[in-house]
Amino acid sequence: MKYVVMIFRNLDRVWTEADQQAVVRLTRLKRELDESGELVSSEGLLPPEEGRIVQVRDGEQVVTDGPFGEAKEQLAGYFLVDAVDDERAQAIASLVSAAVGDRVELRGTLISAGMPDELG
């Protein structure tokens, strides 16, 4: 089953040497998960001010530049993994959490949980 491990970062933190070391640990973990065949993809994300909201209103595309919302904590990156079971997915999430030194969020994906590819 596929799972997403989401990494968050507080926006008002200053980048430190500890953050750089976390990137080194995440890169090592990414390599290990790739070698084990469990890594589907992994990326860090640009900061929210680099993002855009895209939506259609009254049939027209509307694009709004970031940053967005009042939240201080934003999605900073993710690991998409293919784990044999929930226990392994939690173990992988624990490795990511240890690498970044903070909590992460783990969620299964709908299709791999049994949602049909096409409805109807």
Tab-separated table of N, CA, C and O in Angstrom:
chain	number	residue	atom	x	y	z
A	1	MET	N	0.852	-1.178	0.000
A	1	MET	CA	0.000	0.000	0.000
A	1	MET	C	0.891	1.233	0.000
A	1	MET	O	1.951	1.250	0.605
A	2	LYS	N	0.428	2.259	-0.677
A	2	LYS	CA	1.188	3.508	-0.737
A	2	LYS	C	0.772	4.438	0.406
A	2	LYS	O	-0.398	4.525	0.757
A	3	TYR	N	1.786	5.110	0.938
A	3	TYR	CA	1.601	6.057	2.033
A	3	TYR	C	2.384	7.331	1.721
A	3	TYR	O	3.446	7.269	1.118
A	4	VAL	N	1.856	8.457	2.203
A	4	VAL	CA	2.570	9.721	2.121
A	4	VAL	C	3.014	10.097	3.537
A	4	VAL	O	2.206	10.085	4.467
A	5	VAL	N	4.299	10.380	3.668
A	5	VAL	CA	4.836	10.890	4.921
A	5	VAL	C	5.077	12.378	4.684
A	5	VAL	O	5.912	12.752	3.859
A	6	MET	N	4.306	13.228	5.361
A	6	MET	CA	4.392	14.667	5.150
A	6	MET	C	5.255	15.328	6.214
A	6	MET	O	5.078	15.070	7.401
A	7	ILE	N	6.174	16.167	5.757
A	7	ILE	CA	7.104	16.877	6.630
A	7	ILE	C	6.675	18.335	6.687
A	7	ILE	O	6.464	18.963	5.649
A	8	PHE	N	6.540	18.874	7.880
A	8	PHE	CA	6.124	20.258	8.056
A	8	PHE	C	7.267	21.087	8.627
A	8	PHE	O	8.177	20.559	9.253
A	9	ARG	N	7.189	22.376	8.397
A	9	ARG	CA	8.214	23.294	8.910
A	9	ARG	C	7.536	24.581	9.348
A	9	ARG	O	6.660	25.103	8.662
A	10	ASN	N	7.964	25.094	10.475
A	10	ASN	CA	7.459	26.358	10.976
A	10	ASN	C	8.098	27.482	10.156
A	10	ASN	O	9.322	27.543	10.022
A	11	LEU	N	7.290	28.351	9.603
A	11	LEU	CA	7.780	29.395	8.700
A	11	LEU	C	8.638	30.454	9.366
A	11	LEU	O	9.454	31.093	8.711
A	12	ASP	N	8.485	30.647	10.667
A	12	ASP	CA	9.259	31.712	11.295
A	12	ASP	C	10.601	31.219	11.854
A	12	ASP	O	11.303	31.951	12.525
A	13	ARG	N	10.966	29.985	11.532
A	13	ARG	CA	12.277	29.467	11.950
A	13	ARG	C	13.353	29.916	10.973
A	13	ARG	O	13.137	29.986	9.777
A	14	VAL	N	14.516	30.155	11.493
A	14	VAL	CA	15.682	30.490	10.675
A	14	VAL	C	16.398	29.184	10.331
A	14	VAL	O	16.493	28.280	11.158
A	15	TRP	N	16.892	29.078	9.084
A	15	TRP	CA	17.625	27.892	8.639
A	15	TRP	C	18.924	27.793	9.429
A	15	TRP	O	19.661	28.763	9.549
A	16	THR	N	19.176	26.611	9.991
A	16	THR	CA	20.348	26.418	10.843
A	16	THR	C	21.193	25.259	10.338
A	16	THR	O	20.787	24.516	9.439
A	17	GLU	N	22.339	25.071	10.967
A	17	GLU	CA	23.187	23.912	10.674
A	17	GLU	C	22.437	22.620	10.977
A	17	GLU	O	22.601	21.621	10.268
A	18	ALA	N	21.604	22.613	12.003
A	18	ALA	CA	20.796	21.426	12.322
A	18	ALA	C	19.860	21.085	11.168
A	18	ALA	O	19.636	19.909	10.860
A	19	ASP	N	19.305	22.104	10.503
A	19	ASP	CA	18.449	21.873	9.345
A	19	ASP	C	19.255	21.262	8.196
A	19	ASP	O	18.786	20.359	7.505
A	20	GLN	N	20.463	21.762	8.000
A	20	GLN	CA	21.323	21.221	6.942
A	20	GLN	C	21.647	19.751	7.231
A	20	GLN	O	21.638	18.927	6.319
A	21	GLN	N	21.903	19.422	8.484
A	21	GLN	CA	22.172	18.034	8.858
A	21	GLN	C	20.926	17.162	8.655
A	21	GLN	O	21.039	15.994	8.272
A	22	ALA	N	19.750	17.731	8.885
A	22	ALA	CA	18.507	17.002	8.644
A	22	ALA	C	18.376	16.659	7.161
A	22	ALA	O	17.947	15.554	6.803
A	23	VAL	N	18.755	17.578	6.296
A	23	VAL	CA	18.716	17.321	4.853
A	23	VAL	C	19.664	16.172	4.502
A	23	VAL	O	19.325	15.300	3.693
A	24	VAL	N	20.832	16.146	5.115
A	24	VAL	CA	21.783	15.048	4.881
A	24	VAL	C	21.159	13.723	5.313
A	24	VAL	O	21.226	12.721	4.585
A	25	ARG	N	20.527	13.702	6.496
A	25	ARG	CA	19.889	12.470	6.979
A	25	ARG	C	18.736	12.051	6.072
A	25	ARG	O	18.570	10.863	5.764
A	26	LEU	N	17.938	13.014	5.610
A	26	LEU	CA	16.821	12.693	4.709
A	26	LEU	C	17.329	12.150	3.376
A	26	LEU	O	16.736	11.224	2.811
A	27	THR	N	18.408	12.706	2.872
A	27	THR	CA	18.989	12.231	1.614
A	27	THR	C	19.476	10.791	1.776
A	27	THR	O	19.268	9.952	0.882
A	28	ARG	N	20.110	10.497	2.901
A	28	ARG	CA	20.567	9.131	3.176
A	28	ARG	C	19.367	8.186	3.251
A	28	ARG	O	19.376	7.095	2.675
A	29	LEU	N	18.304	8.595	3.955
A	29	LEU	CA	17.103	7.773	4.079
A	29	LEU	C	16.451	7.563	2.720
A	29	LEU	O	16.006	6.455	2.401
A	30	LYS	N	16.410	8.611	1.923
A	30	LYS	CA	15.839	8.505	0.578
A	30	LYS	C	16.588	7.442	-0.225
A	30	LYS	O	15.974	6.608	-0.887
A	31	ARG	N	17.893	7.444	-0.141
A	31	ARG	CA	18.711	6.467	-0.852
A	31	ARG	C	18.416	5.048	-0.345
A	31	ARG	O	18.259	4.106	-1.131
A	32	GLU	N	18.323	4.881	0.980
A	32	GLU	CA	18.038	3.563	1.558
A	32	GLU	C	16.669	3.036	1.130
A	32	GLU	O	16.524	1.858	0.789
A	33	LEU	N	15.660	3.904	1.147
A	33	LEU	CA	14.314	3.485	0.747
A	33	LEU	C	14.252	3.189	-0.751
A	33	LEU	O	13.515	2.299	-1.176
A	34	ASP	N	15.034	3.905	-1.533
A	34	ASP	CA	15.099	3.630	-2.966
A	34	ASP	C	15.730	2.257	-3.202
A	34	ASP	O	15.219	1.457	-3.996
A	35	GLU	N	16.808	1.972	-2.495
A	35	GLU	CA	17.485	0.680	-2.641
A	35	GLU	C	16.608	-0.482	-2.189
A	35	GLU	O	16.678	-1.570	-2.754
A	36	SER	N	15.748	-0.267	-1.185
A	36	SER	CA	14.860	-1.332	-0.707
A	36	SER	C	13.636	-1.497	-1.605
A	36	SER	O	12.871	-2.441	-1.432
A	37	GLY	N	13.432	-0.556	-2.549
A	37	GLY	CA	12.275	-0.616	-3.440
A	37	GLY	C	11.019	-0.010	-2.848
A	37	GLY	O	9.948	-0.085	-3.454
A	38	GLU	N	11.119	0.616	-1.675
A	38	GLU	CA	9.936	1.183	-1.023
A	38	GLU	C	9.674	2.636	-1.401
A	38	GLU	O	8.565	3.129	-1.198
A	39	LEU	N	10.654	3.330	-1.948
A	39	LEU	CA	10.475	4.742	-2.287
A	39	LEU	C	9.797	4.883	-3.640
A	39	LEU	O	10.254	4.338	-4.641
A	40	VAL	N	8.685	5.600	-3.674
A	40	VAL	CA	8.020	5.943	-4.931
A	40	VAL	C	8.542	7.295	-5.398
A	40	VAL	O	8.964	7.452	-6.533
A	41	SER	N	8.526	8.285	-4.498
A	41	SER	CA	9.101	9.600	-4.790
A	41	SER	C	9.284	10.364	-3.487
A	41	SER	O	8.686	10.031	-2.467
A	42	SER	N	10.117	11.393	-3.553
A	42	SER	CA	10.359	12.245	-2.391
A	42	SER	C	10.854	13.585	-2.900
A	42	SER	O	11.709	13.642	-3.781
A	43	GLU	N	10.329	14.645	-2.346
A	43	GLU	CA	10.732	16.002	-2.742
A	43	GLU	C	10.588	16.955	-1.575
A	43	GLU	O	9.686	16.812	-0.756
A	44	GLY	N	11.461	17.932	-1.549
A	44	GLY	CA	11.264	19.090	-0.703
A	44	GLY	C	10.486	20.111	-1.517
A	44	GLY	O	10.530	20.096	-2.750
A	45	LEU	N	9.752	20.971	-0.855
A	45	LEU	CA	8.932	21.966	-1.550
A	45	LEU	C	9.512	23.360	-1.364
A	45	LEU	O	10.092	23.673	-0.322
A	46	LEU	N	9.330	24.191	-2.386
A	46	LEU	CA	9.704	25.602	-2.268
A	46	LEU	C	8.820	26.256	-1.211
A	46	LEU	O	7.729	25.768	-0.911
A	47	PRO	N	9.249	27.372	-0.645
A	47	PRO	CA	8.448	28.029	0.394
A	47	PRO	C	7.101	28.511	-0.152
A	47	PRO	O	6.935	28.704	-1.360
A	48	PRO	N	6.118	28.701	0.752
A	48	PRO	CA	4.766	29.090	0.340
A	48	PRO	C	4.721	30.336	-0.535
A	48	PRO	O	3.867	30.439	-1.425
A	49	GLU	N	5.627	31.292	-0.325
A	49	GLU	CA	5.580	32.509	-1.153
A	49	GLU	C	5.898	32.224	-2.615
A	49	GLU	O	5.629	33.047	-3.488
A	50	GLU	N	6.443	31.038	-2.903
A	50	GLU	CA	6.700	30.621	-4.285
A	50	GLU	C	5.489	29.912	-4.895
A	50	GLU	O	5.485	29.602	-6.076
A	51	GLY	N	4.480	29.638	-4.065
A	51	GLY	CA	3.311	28.890	-4.518
A	51	GLY	C	2.226	29.782	-5.100
A	51	GLY	O	2.295	31.019	-5.038
A	52	ARG	N	1.241	29.135	-5.678
A	52	ARG	CA	0.089	29.816	-6.244
A	52	ARG	C	-1.157	28.986	-5.974
A	52	ARG	O	-1.087	27.766	-5.943
A	53	ILE	N	-2.256	29.657	-5.801
A	53	ILE	CA	-3.562	28.998	-5.745
A	53	ILE	C	-4.155	29.130	-7.142
A	53	ILE	O	-4.205	30.233	-7.693
A	54	VAL	N	-4.575	28.002	-7.703
A	54	VAL	CA	-5.186	27.998	-9.037
A	54	VAL	C	-6.590	27.431	-8.884
A	54	VAL	O	-6.779	26.364	-8.307
A	55	GLN	N	-7.559	28.167	-9.373
A	55	GLN	CA	-8.943	27.696	-9.327
A	55	GLN	C	-9.725	28.239	-10.504
A	55	GLN	O	-9.291	29.188	-11.170
A	56	VAL	N	-10.870	27.640	-10.755
A	56	VAL	CA	-11.758	28.114	-11.808
A	56	VAL	C	-12.981	28.727	-11.148
A	56	VAL	O	-13.631	28.091	-10.318
A	57	ARG	N	-13.248	29.992	-11.491
A	57	ARG	CA	-14.433	30.710	-11.001
A	57	ARG	C	-15.219	31.200	-12.199
A	57	ARG	O	-14.663	31.886	-13.058
A	58	ASP	N	-16.474	30.820	-12.239
A	58	ASP	CA	-17.350	31.218	-13.349
A	58	ASP	C	-16.710	30.880	-14.694
A	58	ASP	O	-16.739	31.670	-15.644
A	59	GLY	N	-16.068	29.706	-14.765
A	59	GLY	CA	-15.482	29.243	-16.017
A	59	GLY	C	-14.147	29.866	-16.370
A	59	GLY	O	-13.587	29.574	-17.423
A	60	GLU	N	-13.617	30.737	-15.521
A	60	GLU	CA	-12.340	31.414	-15.793
A	60	GLU	C	-11.279	30.983	-14.794
A	60	GLU	O	-11.548	30.861	-13.598
A	61	GLN	N	-10.061	30.817	-15.292
A	61	GLN	CA	-8.950	30.480	-14.422
A	61	GLN	C	-8.536	31.711	-13.617
A	61	GLN	O	-8.347	32.795	-14.165
A	62	VAL	N	-8.396	31.522	-12.297
A	62	VAL	CA	-7.949	32.594	-11.406
A	62	VAL	C	-6.710	32.073	-10.667
A	62	VAL	O	-6.745	31.014	-10.050
A	63	VAL	N	-5.612	32.816	-10.769
A	63	VAL	CA	-4.365	32.432	-10.118
A	63	VAL	C	-4.006	33.499	-9.094
A	63	VAL	O	-3.959	34.681	-9.416
A	64	THR	N	-3.769	33.064	-7.855
A	64	THR	CA	-3.409	33.968	-6.773
A	64	THR	C	-2.033	33.585	-6.260
A	64	THR	O	-1.803	32.425	-5.914
A	65	ASP	N	-1.106	34.534	-6.223
A	65	ASP	CA	0.239	34.271	-5.718
A	65	ASP	C	0.225	34.123	-4.206
A	65	ASP	O	-0.615	34.685	-3.520
A	66	GLY	N	1.204	33.356	-3.679
A	66	GLY	CA	1.342	33.123	-2.234
A	66	GLY	C	1.990	34.313	-1.556
A	66	GLY	O	2.326	35.290	-2.205
A	67	PRO	N	2.174	34.291	-0.255
A	67	PRO	CA	1.839	33.191	0.660
A	67	PRO	C	0.362	33.163	1.007
A	67	PRO	O	-0.364	34.110	0.731
A	68	PHE	N	-0.044	32.080	1.648
A	68	PHE	CA	-1.459	31.847	1.903
A	68	PHE	C	-1.709	31.546	3.365
A	68	PHE	O	-0.893	30.913	4.016
A	69	GLY	N	-2.853	31.961	3.840
A	69	GLY	CA	-3.315	31.572	5.161
A	69	GLY	C	-2.497	32.134	6.301
A	69	GLY	O	-1.467	32.755	6.128
A	70	GLU	N	-3.007	31.884	7.470
A	70	GLU	CA	-2.402	32.385	8.697
A	70	GLU	C	-1.507	31.349	9.364
A	70	GLU	O	-0.826	31.658	10.322
A	71	ALA	N	-1.527	30.122	8.871
A	71	ALA	CA	-0.777	29.051	9.530
A	71	ALA	C	0.723	29.317	9.485
A	71	ALA	O	1.261	29.709	8.453
A	72	LYS	N	1.377	29.114	10.605
A	72	LYS	CA	2.832	29.285	10.656
A	72	LYS	C	3.535	28.025	10.177
A	72	LYS	O	4.672	28.064	9.743
A	73	GLU	N	2.850	26.883	10.269
A	73	GLU	CA	3.440	25.621	9.865
A	73	GLU	C	2.932	25.247	8.474
A	73	GLU	O	1.739	25.271	8.220
A	74	GLN	N	3.851	24.947	7.583
A	74	GLN	CA	3.503	24.638	6.203
A	74	GLN	C	4.159	23.333	5.772
A	74	GLN	O	5.201	22.941	6.303
A	75	LEU	N	3.568	22.678	4.765
A	75	LEU	CA	4.135	21.468	4.200
A	75	LEU	C	5.473	21.815	3.558
A	75	LEU	O	5.562	22.703	2.718
A	76	ALA	N	6.531	21.136	3.974
A	76	ALA	CA	7.880	21.431	3.490
A	76	ALA	C	8.403	20.363	2.538
A	76	ALA	O	9.317	20.617	1.760
A	77	GLY	N	7.834	19.175	2.595
A	77	GLY	CA	8.289	18.097	1.741
A	77	GLY	C	7.532	16.823	2.054
A	77	GLY	O	6.700	16.776	2.958
A	78	TYR	N	7.843	15.768	1.303
A	78	TYR	CA	7.117	14.511	1.487
A	78	TYR	C	7.967	13.336	1.018
A	78	TYR	O	8.905	13.477	0.238
A	79	PHE	N	7.600	12.169	1.501
A	79	PHE	CA	8.062	10.887	0.997
A	79	PHE	C	6.809	10.118	0.602
A	79	PHE	O	5.894	9.987	1.414
A	80	LEU	N	6.739	9.619	-0.616
A	80	LEU	CA	5.680	8.709	-1.034
A	80	LEU	C	6.318	7.333	-1.071
A	80	LEU	O	7.276	7.115	-1.828
A	81	VAL	N	5.833	6.442	-0.207
A	81	VAL	CA	6.444	5.122	-0.089
A	81	VAL	C	5.415	4.038	-0.359
A	81	VAL	O	4.208	4.255	-0.223
A	82	ASP	N	5.906	2.881	-0.750
A	82	ASP	CA	5.072	1.703	-0.962
A	82	ASP	C	5.495	0.688	0.085
A	82	ASP	O	6.540	0.051	-0.050
A	83	ALA	N	4.710	0.570	1.157
A	83	ALA	CA	5.054	-0.281	2.295
A	83	ALA	C	4.182	-1.537	2.296
A	83	ALA	O	3.031	-1.495	1.873
A	84	VAL	N	4.731	-2.620	2.806
A	84	VAL	CA	3.995	-3.885	2.809
A	84	VAL	C	2.790	-3.851	3.737
A	84	VAL	O	1.815	-4.561	3.507
A	85	ASP	N	2.857	-3.038	4.788
A	85	ASP	CA	1.727	-2.940	5.714
A	85	ASP	C	1.853	-1.641	6.525
A	85	ASP	O	2.837	-0.908	6.410
A	86	ASP	N	0.825	-1.401	7.331
A	86	ASP	CA	0.790	-0.165	8.115
A	86	ASP	C	1.932	-0.106	9.131
A	86	ASP	O	2.484	0.968	9.381
A	87	GLU	N	2.299	-1.240	9.672
A	87	GLU	CA	3.402	-1.270	10.638
A	87	GLU	C	4.706	-0.784	9.992
A	87	GLU	O	5.435	0.019	10.576
A	88	ARG	N	4.979	-1.246	8.770
A	88	ARG	CA	6.195	-0.805	8.076
A	88	ARG	C	6.093	0.675	7.728
A	88	ARG	O	7.069	1.421	7.827
A	89	ALA	N	4.902	1.123	7.307
A	89	ALA	CA	4.719	2.544	6.988
A	89	ALA	C	4.999	3.410	8.209
A	89	ALA	O	5.646	4.458	8.109
A	90	GLN	N	4.540	2.969	9.377
A	90	GLN	CA	4.810	3.714	10.603
A	90	GLN	C	6.299	3.710	10.939
A	90	GLN	O	6.841	4.710	11.420
A	91	ALA	N	6.969	2.597	10.663
A	91	ALA	CA	8.413	2.531	10.906
A	91	ALA	C	9.155	3.515	10.005
A	91	ALA	O	10.076	4.212	10.442
A	92	ILE	N	8.730	3.599	8.738
A	92	ILE	CA	9.351	4.547	7.811
A	92	ILE	C	9.084	5.977	8.277
A	92	ILE	O	9.977	6.823	8.287
A	93	ALA	N	7.841	6.249	8.682
A	93	ALA	CA	7.503	7.589	9.183
A	93	ALA	C	8.353	7.935	10.400
A	93	ALA	O	8.787	9.084	10.560
A	94	SER	N	8.627	6.964	11.243
A	94	SER	CA	9.490	7.195	12.403
A	94	SER	C	10.904	7.559	11.979
A	94	SER	O	11.545	8.422	12.589
A	95	LEU	N	11.395	6.917	10.928
A	95	LEU	CA	12.732	7.244	10.405
A	95	LEU	C	12.773	8.678	9.887
A	95	LEU	O	13.745	9.402	10.114
A	96	VAL	N	11.717	9.083	9.179
A	96	VAL	CA	11.646	10.457	8.665
A	96	VAL	C	11.578	11.433	9.840
A	96	VAL	O	12.277	12.448	9.859
A	97	SER	N	10.743	11.122	10.823
A	97	SER	CA	10.619	11.982	12.001
A	97	SER	C	11.958	12.146	12.707
A	97	SER	O	12.337	13.258	13.085
A	98	ALA	N	12.680	11.048	12.873
A	98	ALA	CA	13.996	11.120	13.520
A	98	ALA	C	14.959	11.962	12.693
A	98	ALA	O	15.751	12.729	13.245
A	99	ALA	N	14.874	11.842	11.373
A	99	ALA	CA	15.778	12.602	10.495
A	99	ALA	C	15.536	14.103	10.597
A	99	ALA	O	16.479	14.887	10.609
A	100	VAL	N	14.270	14.508	10.672
A	100	VAL	CA	13.970	15.945	10.721
A	100	VAL	C	13.909	16.481	12.147
A	100	VAL	O	13.875	17.687	12.351
A	101	GLY	N	13.858	15.584	13.128
A	101	GLY	CA	13.799	16.021	14.517
A	101	GLY	C	12.469	16.619	14.901
A	101	GLY	O	12.388	17.462	15.797
A	102	ASP	N	11.407	16.188	14.250
A	102	ASP	CA	10.073	16.719	14.534
A	102	ASP	C	9.048	15.682	14.100
A	102	ASP	O	9.371	14.687	13.450
A	103	ARG	N	7.800	15.960	14.405
A	103	ARG	CA	6.730	15.042	14.009
A	103	ARG	C	6.495	15.118	12.510
A	103	ARG	O	6.818	16.122	11.867
A	104	VAL	N	5.945	14.044	11.962
A	104	VAL	CA	5.520	14.014	10.570
A	104	VAL	C	4.110	13.441	10.546
A	104	VAL	O	3.651	12.855	11.529
A	105	GLU	N	3.422	13.619	9.434
A	105	GLU	CA	2.080	13.060	9.286
A	105	GLU	C	2.133	11.920	8.285
A	105	GLU	O	2.755	12.043	7.226
A	106	LEU	N	1.476	10.814	8.595
A	106	LEU	CA	1.432	9.628	7.746
A	106	LEU	C	0.000	9.392	7.290
A	106	LEU	O	-0.912	9.360	8.123
A	107	ARG	N	-0.186	9.242	5.973
A	107	ARG	CA	-1.513	8.928	5.434
A	107	ARG	C	-1.385	7.943	4.296
A	107	ARG	O	-0.506	8.063	3.458
A	108	GLY	N	-2.313	6.984	4.261
A	108	GLY	CA	-2.409	6.083	3.124
A	108	GLY	C	-3.069	6.794	1.955
A	108	GLY	O	-3.740	7.820	2.141
A	109	THR	N	-2.865	6.260	0.756
A	109	THR	CA	-3.506	6.851	-0.424
A	109	THR	C	-4.804	6.110	-0.736
A	109	THR	O	-4.936	4.915	-0.439
A	110	LEU	N	-5.751	6.809	-1.329
A	110	LEU	CA	-7.081	6.244	-1.568
A	110	LEU	C	-7.066	5.025	-2.484
A	110	LEU	O	-7.654	4.003	-2.172
A	111	ILE	N	-6.435	5.122	-3.628
A	111	ILE	CA	-6.481	4.024	-4.591
A	111	ILE	C	-5.802	2.786	-4.025
A	111	ILE	O	-6.314	1.676	-4.140
A	112	SER	N	-4.657	2.962	-3.357
A	112	SER	CA	-4.000	1.778	-2.819
A	112	SER	C	-4.774	1.206	-1.622
A	112	SER	O	-4.577	0.058	-1.254
A	113	ALA	N	-5.679	1.986	-1.048
A	113	ALA	CA	-6.527	1.503	0.048
A	113	ALA	C	-7.757	0.775	-0.478
A	113	ALA	O	-8.550	0.280	0.297
A	114	GLY	N	-7.917	0.733	-1.797
A	114	GLY	CA	-9.029	-0.011	-2.376
A	114	GLY	C	-10.066	0.805	-3.108
A	114	GLY	O	-11.038	0.258	-3.610
A	115	MET	N	-9.905	2.116	-3.194
A	115	MET	CA	-10.844	2.933	-3.958
A	115	MET	C	-10.677	2.603	-5.447
A	115	MET	O	-9.557	2.561	-5.936
A	116	PRO	N	-11.756	2.365	-6.144
A	116	PRO	CA	-11.625	2.016	-7.571
A	116	PRO	C	-11.032	3.179	-8.380
A	116	PRO	O	-11.252	4.336	-8.065
A	117	ASP	N	-10.271	2.808	-9.422
A	117	ASP	CA	-9.677	3.818	-10.292
A	117	ASP	C	-10.734	4.694	-10.942
A	117	ASP	O	-10.548	5.877	-11.134
A	118	GLU	N	-11.841	4.068	-11.298
A	118	GLU	CA	-12.912	4.833	-11.935
A	118	GLU	C	-14.208	4.557	-11.183
A	118	GLU	O	-14.500	3.414	-10.851
A	119	LEU	N	-14.924	5.587	-10.905
A	119	LEU	CA	-16.222	5.429	-10.254
A	119	LEU	C	-17.313	5.469	-11.306
A	119	LEU	O	-17.330	6.329	-12.163
A	120	GLY	N	-18.251	4.531	-11.201
A	120	GLY	CA	-19.408	4.549	-12.107
A	120	GLY	C	-19.257	3.800	-13.284
A	120	GLY	O	-18.997	3.276	-14.128
